Amino acid sequence: MRGIALVTDFGDQGPYVGQMELCLTERAPQAQVTRLISDLPPFRPDLAAYLLPALARDVAGPMLYLCVVDPSVGGERGVLAVEADGNWFVGPDNGLMALVVRRAAQRRVLRVTWRPRQMSASFHGRDMLAPVAAMLFNGERVDGEEIGVGEMAGNDSPQDRRCIIYGDRYGNLLTGLRAGQLDRRTTIQAGPNVLRFARTFCEVPSGTAFWYEDAFGLVELAVNQGRADQLLGLGPGDGITPLVSA
Amino acid sequence: MRGIALVTDFGDQGPYVGQMELCLTERAPQAQVTRLISDLPPFRPDLAAYLLPALARDVAGPMLYLCVVDPSVGGERGVLAVEADGNWFVGPDNGLMALVVRRAAQRRVLRVTWRPRQMSASFHGRDMLAPVAAMLFNGERVDGEEIGVGEMAGNDSPQDRRCIIYGDRYGNLLTGLRAGQLDRRTTIQAGPNVLRFARTFCEVPSGTAFWYEDAFGLVELAVNQGRADQLLGLGPGDGITPLVSA
Amino acid sequence: MRGIALVTDFGDQGPYVGQMELCLTERAPQAQVTRLISDLPPFRPDLAAYLLPALARDVAGPMLYLCVVDPSVGGERGVLAVEADGNWFVGPDNGLMALVVRRAAQRRVLRVTWRPRQMSASFHGRDMLAPVAAMLFNGERVDGEEIGVGEMAGNDSPQDRRCIIYGDRYGNLLTGLRAGQLDRRTTIQAGPNVLRFARTFCEVPSGTAFWYEDAFGLVELAVNQGRADQLLGLGPGDGITPLVSA
């Protein structure tokens, strides 16, 4: 395993990512730890589920992804450690890792039964998920039981999702649709607007909204020299519709 | 010493944390440097003082904490290097490290007299505090004089503080009260609202404000599936009152 | 080379900086990678050009700076690898590195002709610039042709620029003027306001705007215990005028 990547909705604000890193550097001192993304839409594992495989697609493996979008922390949801096409993913069993698993050719799902001696009610990312990630990175045994893919939360999620899953600093809107699944003649209805495909920003006039295949392989809505979030009035969770031309 | 953790009010914005890191990696190349928290309330060492020991509580030591909340930079405040229960803390003598020292069983306070050859008027974090941290990490001697705890700024701060000290991304409000000091039947008055204890979010109805013991051992005000900062209309510096039931 | 510093307008939000880091740790595993600054004004290489040499000035070299402010990504702009006074800078040929080169005593400009096997339309920072940076860090040969300084974009930029180039978390306004070029009796006109020099914050009354030499050697506009951006109503791109007293 060449490193551990952190994928969370904690924000760069606060001590949450920092405390997870300090736990990892204590328990897996050999691991190179990288903050891959910290500002996933809060409390929406159903959206992050479609970004996670897109983010991992172009990162050289084998990597361990420590994934925390966990609205039900303190409740009864389980913890999973998933091996998918050579990478490992550790996170709550709430659908966050459903698409990574569904799209993998080779996969194995472990429901983790190991529990730390002490665990806060609200920060399992530090107290449970980071220690599990460190153990896996170190090649140590993690107590758990292998389960079938059908037993994971979110196992019935669609392969693509027709909505905005993330908005970036520039106002670009990433969607849950893989661009490789769409013909370039497809248009995307987003609110009252219908967007055509362009290869990149400078192929459309300034101020024009369009869709393109972004660097993660997703359909992304953008505006040349403008903000798609403001022009289209859309954000994470809002639906979109691909329209096939006759 | 296993690493250096950065605790600042610089924000993740800007080049300030990055330049401190580059100074540390130059002078203490063996140190693992972690951004623990960068968005402490600006210019409020009196509030950060209560978060610092809470953040360090569950981090495995020995660590060096480089602490910069420094509204009087350029003025005459001194610089301290503090050893407290096996960890080191380097920062300005403005109360920021007062509670770490007051609560430690074993402590030693060094007023640093070493000065760099060149020092900007406004960025002592980079020019003075980071080099001192690197020297301590390396086990090098730092010129200074040992002083009594009573000579530190903020040595008369109360052991707990009845106010909000930090608001996180989710709108949760951390307070200067240690939860271990309060009976669970205690209620917290926050503005006109009176909050009861709950172990965690899912134990109260959606939209209800409550207090709980957070992952740092502090009394934290929160709302299940909502934002405490907005519901209560409070932020860092605002007072709260624990009410003991008769 | 002792490390790689990332200088971008990506924001700390999103997966962009994280994916570049993961590319670097794959291809240059020996490199210590630091996020120097991530929130340069979006799409303004002409402003960032004046911050870059100021940021590098006090960082011990030799360092490699990976610089991404790239509004024309996907278009036809070239990629440069620049050696300037012992440091390397890799970035788009859009003026971003013009001042670093112009002010260097010893410099060499390479137009990179190497191209990756696969390249997204929108994220050359990850697909092209990071691999080039890794190759240079590793001492590997990078295909390219040496060009004259006069062939770089922005080679006619003025040595100093009379405008705001960056606003920080505290509301301080960094300018494109080097403080060493100005007499301390110079005043700065910023909108309708005229600001005098002070050595540091505590030398002026609370609420007063002034200019000072900041920790990067730049003229910076600030307000003691206040926000210059709000008091002056200015931000990145807005002009200022130094006034020489008679």
PDB file of C-alpha atoms in Angstrom, chain B:
ATOM      1  CA  MET B   1       9.302  13.808  20.045  1.00  0.00           C
ATOM      2  CA  ARG B   2       7.194  12.174  17.366  1.00  0.00           C
ATOM      3  CA  GLY B   3       6.104  15.239  15.416  1.00  0.00           C
ATOM      4  CA  ILE B   4       5.095  18.892  15.276  1.00  0.00           C
ATOM      5  CA  ALA B   5       1.424  19.949  15.215  1.00  0.00           C
ATOM      6  CA  LEU B   6       0.417  23.413  14.010  1.00  0.00           C
ATOM      7  CA  VAL B   7      -2.322  25.223  15.950  1.00  0.00           C
ATOM      8  CA  THR B   8      -3.104  28.651  14.492  1.00  0.00           C
ATOM      9  CA  ASP B   9      -5.721  31.263  13.648  1.00  0.00           C
ATOM     10  CA  PHE B  10      -4.167  31.848  10.211  1.00  0.00           C
ATOM     11  CA  GLY B  11      -6.968  30.164   8.307  1.00  0.00           C
ATOM     12  CA  ASP B  12      -6.259  27.594   5.659  1.00  0.00           C
ATOM     13  CA  GLN B  13      -6.208  30.547   3.330  1.00  0.00           C
ATOM     14  CA  GLY B  14      -3.019  32.356   2.574  1.00  0.00           C
ATOM     15  CA  PRO B  15       0.646  31.401   2.643  1.00  0.00           C
ATOM     16  CA  TYR B  16       1.117  31.663   6.415  1.00  0.00           C
ATOM     17  CA  VAL B  17       0.779  28.021   7.453  1.00  0.00           C
ATOM     18  CA  GLY B  18       2.656  26.902   4.339  1.00  0.00           C
ATOM     19  CA  GLN B  19       5.622  29.168   5.034  1.00  0.00           C
ATOM     20  CA  MET B  20       5.813  27.932   8.627  1.00  0.00           C
ATOM     21  CA  GLU B  21       5.809  24.358   7.321  1.00  0.00           C
ATOM     22  CA  LEU B  22       8.616  25.140   4.879  1.00  0.00           C
ATOM     23  CA  CYS B  23      10.637  26.664   7.719  1.00  0.00           C
ATOM     24  CA  LEU B  24      10.093  23.529   9.835  1.00  0.00           C
ATOM     25  CA  THR B  25      10.958  21.097   7.052  1.00  0.00           C
ATOM     26  CA  GLU B  26      14.185  23.044   6.489  1.00  0.00           C
ATOM     27  CA  ARG B  27      15.289  23.181  10.115  1.00  0.00           C
ATOM     28  CA  ALA B  28      13.804  19.952  11.452  1.00  0.00           C
ATOM     29  CA  PRO B  29      13.724  17.686   8.394  1.00  0.00           C
ATOM     30  CA  GLN B  30      13.010  14.611  10.540  1.00  0.00           C
ATOM     31  CA  ALA B  31       9.803  16.097  11.958  1.00  0.00           C
ATOM     32  CA  GLN B  32       6.420  14.935  10.754  1.00  0.00           C
ATOM     33  CA  VAL B  33       4.450  18.186  10.521  1.00  0.00           C
ATOM     34  CA  THR B  34       0.631  18.154  10.809  1.00  0.00           C
ATOM     35  CA  ARG B  35      -1.891  20.967  10.477  1.00  0.00           C
ATOM     36  CA  LEU B  36      -3.984  20.239  13.559  1.00  0.00           C
ATOM     37  CA  ILE B  37      -6.194  23.326  13.384  1.00  0.00           C
ATOM     38  CA  SER B  38      -5.813  26.539  11.384  1.00  0.00           C
ATOM     39  CA  ASP B  39      -9.070  28.401  11.961  1.00  0.00           C
ATOM     40  CA  LEU B  40      -9.090  29.256  15.631  1.00  0.00           C
ATOM     41  CA  PRO B  41     -11.146  32.424  16.237  1.00  0.00           C
ATOM     42  CA  PRO B  42      -8.852  35.227  14.996  1.00  0.00           C
ATOM     43  CA  PHE B  43      -7.040  37.232  17.679  1.00  0.00           C
ATOM     44  CA  ARG B  44      -8.614  35.405  20.628  1.00  0.00           C
ATOM     45  CA  PRO B  45      -5.870  33.590  22.555  1.00  0.00           C
ATOM     46  CA  ASP B  46      -8.176  33.752  25.581  1.00  0.00           C
ATOM     47  CA  LEU B  47     -10.619  31.395  23.811  1.00  0.00           C
ATOM     48  CA  ALA B  48      -8.053  29.172  22.118  1.00  0.00           C
ATOM     49  CA  ALA B  49      -6.485  28.607  25.533  1.00  0.00           C
ATOM     50  CA  TYR B  50      -9.417  26.324  26.418  1.00  0.00           C
ATOM     51  CA  LEU B  51      -9.358  24.402  23.154  1.00  0.00           C
ATOM     52  CA  LEU B  52      -5.631  23.655  23.188  1.00  0.00           C
ATOM     53  CA  PRO B  53      -5.546  21.191  26.120  1.00  0.00           C
ATOM     54  CA  ALA B  54      -8.725  19.565  24.804  1.00  0.00           C
ATOM     55  CA  LEU B  55      -7.124  18.998  21.392  1.00  0.00           C
ATOM     56  CA  ALA B  56      -3.933  17.612  22.895  1.00  0.00           C
ATOM     57  CA  ARG B  57      -5.739  15.318  25.352  1.00  0.00           C
ATOM     58  CA  ASP B  58      -6.243  12.361  23.006  1.00  0.00           C
ATOM     59  CA  VAL B  59      -3.181  12.753  20.789  1.00  0.00           C
ATOM     60  CA  ALA B  60      -0.397  10.300  21.579  1.00  0.00           C
ATOM     61  CA  GLY B  61       2.746  12.106  22.717  1.00  0.00           C
ATOM     62  CA  PRO B  62       5.352  13.241  22.977  1.00  0.00           C
ATOM     63  CA  MET B  63       4.354  15.972  20.523  1.00  0.00           C
ATOM     64  CA  LEU B  64       5.457  19.540  19.970  1.00  0.00           C
ATOM     65  CA  TYR B  65       2.598  21.998  19.463  1.00  0.00           C
ATOM     66  CA  LEU B  66       3.491  25.178  17.604  1.00  0.00           C
ATOM     67  CA  CYS B  67       0.773  27.633  18.629  1.00  0.00           C
ATOM     68  CA  VAL B  68       0.143  30.967  16.936  1.00  0.00           C
ATOM     69  CA  VAL B  69      -2.746  33.234  17.925  1.00  0.00           C
ATOM     70  CA  ASP B  70      -0.906  36.469  18.253  1.00  0.00           C
ATOM     71  CA  PRO B  71      -2.872  39.738  18.061  1.00  0.00           C
ATOM     72  CA  SER B  72       0.012  41.714  19.576  1.00  0.00           C
ATOM     73  CA  VAL B  73       2.680  40.572  17.109  1.00  0.00           C
ATOM     74  CA  GLY B  74       5.139  43.374  16.679  1.00  0.00           C
ATOM     75  CA  GLY B  75       4.534  44.539  20.259  1.00  0.00           C
ATOM     76  CA  GLU B  76       6.369  43.564  23.398  1.00  0.00           C
ATOM     77  CA  ARG B  77       4.817  40.245  24.432  1.00  0.00           C
ATOM     78  CA  GLY B  78       7.332  37.493  25.140  1.00  0.00           C
ATOM     79  CA  VAL B  79       7.706  34.005  23.681  1.00  0.00           C
ATOM     80  CA  LEU B  80       7.370  30.854  25.751  1.00  0.00           C
ATOM     81  CA  ALA B  81       8.414  27.244  25.378  1.00  0.00           C
ATOM     82  CA  VAL B  82       6.440  25.094  27.769  1.00  0.00           C
ATOM     83  CA  GLU B  83       6.868  21.468  28.736  1.00  0.00           C
ATOM     84  CA  ALA B  84       3.629  20.022  30.114  1.00  0.00           C
ATOM     85  CA  ASP B  85       3.125  16.349  30.944  1.00  0.00           C
ATOM     86  CA  GLY B  86       5.597  15.226  28.297  1.00  0.00           C
ATOM     87  CA  ASN B  87       4.518  17.493  25.424  1.00  0.00           C
ATOM     88  CA  TRP B  88       6.090  20.784  24.358  1.00  0.00           C
ATOM     89  CA  PHE B  89       4.169  23.929  23.436  1.00  0.00           C
ATOM     90  CA  VAL B  90       5.765  26.943  21.759  1.00  0.00           C
ATOM     91  CA  GLY B  91       3.871  30.217  21.416  1.00  0.00           C
ATOM     92  CA  PRO B  92       3.417  33.837  22.463  1.00  0.00           C
ATOM     93  CA  ASP B  93       3.085  34.723  26.145  1.00  0.00           C
ATOM     94  CA  ASN B  94      -0.485  36.012  25.873  1.00  0.00           C
ATOM     95  CA  GLY B  95      -2.511  33.419  27.748  1.00  0.00           C
ATOM     96  CA  LEU B  96      -2.743  30.989  24.821  1.00  0.00           C
ATOM     97  CA  MET B  97      -0.896  28.243  26.724  1.00  0.00           C
ATOM     98  CA  ALA B  98      -2.149  29.170  30.205  1.00  0.00           C
ATOM     99  CA  LEU B  99      -4.581  26.282  30.620  1.00  0.00           C
ATOM    100  CA  VAL B 100      -2.219  23.680  29.237  1.00  0.00           C
ATOM    101  CA  VAL B 101       0.199  24.701  31.967  1.00  0.00           C
ATOM    102  CA  ARG B 102      -2.317  25.138  34.770  1.00  0.00           C
ATOM    103  CA  ARG B 103      -3.785  21.678  34.255  1.00  0.00           C
ATOM    104  CA  ALA B 104      -0.486  19.832  33.859  1.00  0.00           C
ATOM    105  CA  ALA B 105       0.908  17.754  36.721  1.00  0.00           C
ATOM    106  CA  GLN B 106       4.465  18.160  35.450  1.00  0.00           C
ATOM    107  CA  ARG B 107       5.397  21.435  33.786  1.00  0.00           C
ATOM    108  CA  ARG B 108       8.254  23.754  33.049  1.00  0.00           C
ATOM    109  CA  VAL B 109       8.041  27.236  31.501  1.00  0.00           C
ATOM    110  CA  LEU B 110      10.906  28.770  29.569  1.00  0.00           C
ATOM    111  CA  ARG B 111      10.848  32.422  28.548  1.00  0.00           C
ATOM    112  CA  VAL B 112      12.757  32.363  25.282  1.00  0.00           C
ATOM    113  CA  THR B 113      15.496  34.978  24.943  1.00  0.00           C
ATOM    114  CA  TRP B 114      16.897  33.619  21.680  1.00  0.00           C
ATOM    115  CA  ARG B 115      16.138  35.912  18.766  1.00  0.00           C
ATOM    116  CA  PRO B 116      16.597  35.273  15.038  1.00  0.00           C
ATOM    117  CA  ARG B 117      19.103  37.350  13.117  1.00  0.00           C
ATOM    118  CA  GLN B 118      16.277  38.714  10.960  1.00  0.00           C
ATOM    119  CA  MET B 119      12.662  39.080  11.999  1.00  0.00           C
ATOM    120  CA  SER B 120       9.722  40.624  10.167  1.00  0.00           C
ATOM    121  CA  ALA B 121       7.444  42.920  12.155  1.00  0.00           C
ATOM    122  CA  SER B 122       4.340  40.848  11.537  1.00  0.00           C
ATOM    123  CA  PHE B 123       5.157  37.146  11.114  1.00  0.00           C
ATOM    124  CA  HIS B 124       6.915  35.897  14.228  1.00  0.00           C
ATOM    125  CA  GLY B 125       5.234  32.525  13.684  1.00  0.00           C
ATOM    126  CA  ARG B 126       7.604  31.956  10.773  1.00  0.00           C
ATOM    127  CA  ASP B 127      10.619  33.983  11.876  1.00  0.00           C
ATOM    128  CA  MET B 128      10.840  33.147  15.561  1.00  0.00           C
ATOM    129  CA  LEU B 129       8.330  30.537  16.791  1.00  0.00           C
ATOM    130  CA  ALA B 130       8.972  27.977  14.051  1.00  0.00           C
ATOM    131  CA  PRO B 131      12.781  28.117  14.467  1.00  0.00           C
ATOM    132  CA  VAL B 132      12.367  27.681  18.249  1.00  0.00           C
ATOM    133  CA  ALA B 133      10.069  24.712  17.657  1.00  0.00           C
ATOM    134  CA  ALA B 134      12.607  23.183  15.266  1.00  0.00           C
ATOM    135  CA  MET B 135      15.439  23.616  17.773  1.00  0.00           C
ATOM    136  CA  LEU B 136      13.420  21.953  20.533  1.00  0.00           C
ATOM    137  CA  PHE B 137      12.401  19.119  18.218  1.00  0.00           C
ATOM    138  CA  ASN B 138      16.050  18.581  17.313  1.00  0.00           C
ATOM    139  CA  GLY B 139      17.043  18.530  20.974  1.00  0.00           C
ATOM    140  CA  GLU B 140      19.134  21.670  20.558  1.00  0.00           C
ATOM    141  CA  ARG B 141      19.563  24.188  23.350  1.00  0.00           C
ATOM    142  CA  VAL B 142      17.243  27.255  23.193  1.00  0.00           C
ATOM    143  CA  ASP B 143      18.421  30.331  25.071  1.00  0.00           C
ATOM    144  CA  GLY B 144      15.946  31.420  27.736  1.00  0.00           C
ATOM    145  CA  GLU B 145      15.192  31.646  31.402  1.00  0.00           C
ATOM    146  CA  GLU B 146      12.925  29.396  33.391  1.00  0.00           C
ATOM    147  CA  ILE B 147      10.056  31.297  34.985  1.00  0.00           C
ATOM    148  CA  GLY B 148       7.334  30.425  37.476  1.00  0.00           C
ATOM    149  CA  VAL B 149       3.838  29.540  36.292  1.00  0.00           C
ATOM    150  CA  GLY B 150       2.568  32.658  38.043  1.00  0.00           C
ATOM    151  CA  GLU B 151       4.645  34.836  35.744  1.00  0.00           C
ATOM    152  CA  MET B 152       2.855  33.673  32.566  1.00  0.00           C
ATOM    153  CA  ALA B 153       0.177  35.856  31.026  1.00  0.00           C
ATOM    154  CA  GLY B 154      -3.237  34.383  31.772  1.00  0.00           C
ATOM    155  CA  ASN B 155      -2.069  32.544  34.882  1.00  0.00           C
ATOM    156  CA  ASP B 156      -5.216  33.766  36.640  1.00  0.00           C
ATOM    157  CA  SER B 157      -7.602  32.376  33.971  1.00  0.00           C
ATOM    158  CA  PRO B 158     -10.386  30.236  35.446  1.00  0.00           C
ATOM    159  CA  GLN B 159      -9.993  26.450  35.101  1.00  0.00           C
ATOM    160  CA  ASP B 160     -13.147  26.381  32.939  1.00  0.00           C
ATOM    161  CA  ARG B 161     -14.708  29.189  30.963  1.00  0.00           C
ATOM    162  CA  ARG B 162     -18.409  29.748  30.539  1.00  0.00           C
ATOM    163  CA  CYS B 163     -18.467  30.730  26.913  1.00  0.00           C
ATOM    164  CA  ILE B 164     -18.368  29.503  23.323  1.00  0.00           C
ATOM    165  CA  ILE B 165     -14.761  29.020  22.237  1.00  0.00           C
ATOM    166  CA  TYR B 166     -15.159  27.634  18.695  1.00  0.00           C
ATOM    167  CA  GLY B 167     -17.854  26.967  16.096  1.00  0.00           C
ATOM    168  CA  ASP B 168     -17.264  24.151  13.612  1.00  0.00           C
ATOM    169  CA  ARG B 169     -18.313  23.543   9.994  1.00  0.00           C
ATOM    170  CA  TYR B 170     -21.570  21.910  11.035  1.00  0.00           C
ATOM    171  CA  GLY B 171     -22.596  24.792  13.292  1.00  0.00           C
ATOM    172  CA  ASN B 172     -21.753  22.939  16.521  1.00  0.00           C
ATOM    173  CA  LEU B 173     -20.555  25.204  19.333  1.00  0.00           C
ATOM    174  CA  LEU B 174     -17.648  24.079  21.515  1.00  0.00           C
ATOM    175  CA  THR B 175     -17.467  25.631  24.978  1.00  0.00           C
ATOM    176  CA  GLY B 176     -14.738  26.268  27.538  1.00  0.00           C
ATOM    177  CA  LEU B 177     -16.378  23.841  29.994  1.00  0.00           C
ATOM    178  CA  ARG B 178     -14.979  20.372  30.516  1.00  0.00           C
ATOM    179  CA  ALA B 179     -17.863  17.893  30.398  1.00  0.00           C
ATOM    180  CA  GLY B 180     -16.274  15.744  33.089  1.00  0.00           C
ATOM    181  CA  GLN B 181     -16.839  18.558  35.575  1.00  0.00           C
ATOM    182  CA  LEU B 182     -20.616  18.604  35.040  1.00  0.00           C
ATOM    183  CA  ASP B 183     -23.341  16.326  36.286  1.00  0.00           C
ATOM    184  CA  ARG B 184     -25.455  15.055  33.375  1.00  0.00           C
ATOM    185  CA  ARG B 185     -28.525  16.578  35.014  1.00  0.00           C
ATOM    186  CA  THR B 186     -27.008  20.030  34.576  1.00  0.00           C
ATOM    187  CA  THR B 187     -28.732  22.153  31.947  1.00  0.00           C
ATOM    188  CA  ILE B 188     -26.959  24.866  29.949  1.00  0.00           C
ATOM    189  CA  GLN B 189     -28.510  28.255  29.443  1.00  0.00           C
ATOM    190  CA  ALA B 190     -27.486  29.673  26.062  1.00  0.00           C
ATOM    191  CA  GLY B 191     -29.214  32.977  25.365  1.00  0.00           C
ATOM    192  CA  PRO B 192     -32.887  32.419  26.175  1.00  0.00           C
ATOM    193  CA  ASN B 193     -32.609  28.674  25.553  1.00  0.00           C
ATOM    194  CA  VAL B 194     -31.983  25.979  28.157  1.00  0.00           C
ATOM    195  CA  LEU B 195     -30.343  22.829  26.835  1.00  0.00           C
ATOM    196  CA  ARG B 196     -30.444  19.343  28.349  1.00  0.00           C
ATOM    197  CA  PHE B 197     -27.786  16.680  28.126  1.00  0.00           C
ATOM    198  CA  ALA B 198     -27.908  13.886  25.547  1.00  0.00           C
ATOM    199  CA  ARG B 199     -25.259  11.288  24.839  1.00  0.00           C
ATOM    200  CA  THR B 200     -25.338  11.927  21.097  1.00  0.00           C
ATOM    201  CA  PHE B 201     -27.256  13.443  18.199  1.00  0.00           C
ATOM    202  CA  CYS B 202     -29.693  10.632  17.489  1.00  0.00           C
ATOM    203  CA  GLU B 203     -30.966  10.620  21.079  1.00  0.00           C
ATOM    204  CA  VAL B 204     -32.921  13.856  20.579  1.00  0.00           C
ATOM    205  CA  PRO B 205     -35.663  14.721  18.058  1.00  0.00           C
ATOM    206  CA  SER B 206     -34.651  16.381  14.802  1.00  0.00           C
ATOM    207  CA  GLY B 207     -34.232  20.140  15.242  1.00  0.00           C
ATOM    208  CA  THR B 208     -33.710  19.947  19.012  1.00  0.00           C
ATOM    209  CA  ALA B 209     -30.734  21.667  20.678  1.00  0.00           C
ATOM    210  CA  PHE B 210     -28.861  19.775  23.402  1.00  0.00           C
ATOM    211  CA  TRP B 211     -25.440  19.570  25.035  1.00  0.00           C
ATOM    212  CA  TYR B 212     -23.148  16.591  25.004  1.00  0.00           C
ATOM    213  CA  GLU B 213     -19.608  15.567  25.836  1.00  0.00           C
ATOM    214  CA  ASP B 214     -17.743  15.948  22.580  1.00  0.00           C
ATOM    215  CA  ALA B 215     -14.734  14.026  21.305  1.00  0.00           C
ATOM    216  CA  PHE B 216     -12.376  16.470  23.062  1.00  0.00           C
ATOM    217  CA  GLY B 217     -14.059  16.152  26.467  1.00  0.00           C
ATOM    218  CA  LEU B 218     -15.766  19.544  26.190  1.00  0.00           C
ATOM    219  CA  VAL B 219     -19.380  20.577  26.655  1.00  0.00           C
ATOM    220  CA  GLU B 220     -20.597  21.101  23.095  1.00  0.00           C
ATOM    221  CA  LEU B 221     -23.912  22.605  22.018  1.00  0.00           C
ATOM    222  CA  ALA B 222     -25.511  20.947  19.015  1.00  0.00           C
ATOM    223  CA  VAL B 223     -28.756  20.408  17.153  1.00  0.00           C
ATOM    224  CA  ASN B 224     -29.789  17.081  15.695  1.00  0.00           C
ATOM    225  CA  GLN B 225     -29.898  17.594  11.898  1.00  0.00           C
ATOM    226  CA  GLY B 226     -29.501  21.341  12.337  1.00  0.00           C
ATOM    227  CA  ARG B 227     -27.052  24.123  13.134  1.00  0.00           C
ATOM    228  CA  ALA B 228     -26.648  25.216  16.761  1.00  0.00           C
ATOM    229  CA  ASP B 229     -24.962  28.476  15.761  1.00  0.00           C
ATOM    230  CA  GLN B 230     -28.022  29.526  13.776  1.00  0.00           C
ATOM    231  CA  LEU B 231     -30.715  28.105  16.069  1.00  0.00           C
ATOM    232  CA  LEU B 232     -29.142  29.627  19.187  1.00  0.00           C
ATOM    233  CA  GLY B 233     -27.753  32.746  17.516  1.00  0.00           C
ATOM    234  CA  LEU B 234     -24.397  32.342  19.270  1.00  0.00           C
ATOM    235  CA  GLY B 235     -20.730  32.290  18.328  1.00  0.00           C
ATOM    236  CA  PRO B 236     -17.210  32.399  19.781  1.00  0.00           C
ATOM    237  CA  GLY B 237     -16.953  34.707  22.789  1.00  0.00           C
ATOM    238  CA  ASP B 238     -20.640  34.531  23.743  1.00  0.00           C
ATOM    239  CA  GLY B 239     -21.363  33.472  27.314  1.00  0.00           C
ATOM    240  CA  ILE B 240     -23.323  30.433  28.547  1.00  0.00           C
ATOM    241  CA  THR B 241     -24.453  29.413  32.024  1.00  0.00           C
ATOM    242  CA  PRO B 242     -24.602  25.936  33.523  1.00  0.00           C
ATOM    243  CA  LEU B 243     -27.726  25.606  35.663  1.00  0.00           C
ATOM    244  CA  VAL B 244     -27.654  23.088  38.491  1.00  0.00           C
ATOM    245  CA  SER B 245     -31.039  21.513  39.083  1.00  0.00           C
ATOM    246  CA  ALA B 246     -32.321  21.735  42.641  1.00  0.00           C
TER     247      ALA B 246
END
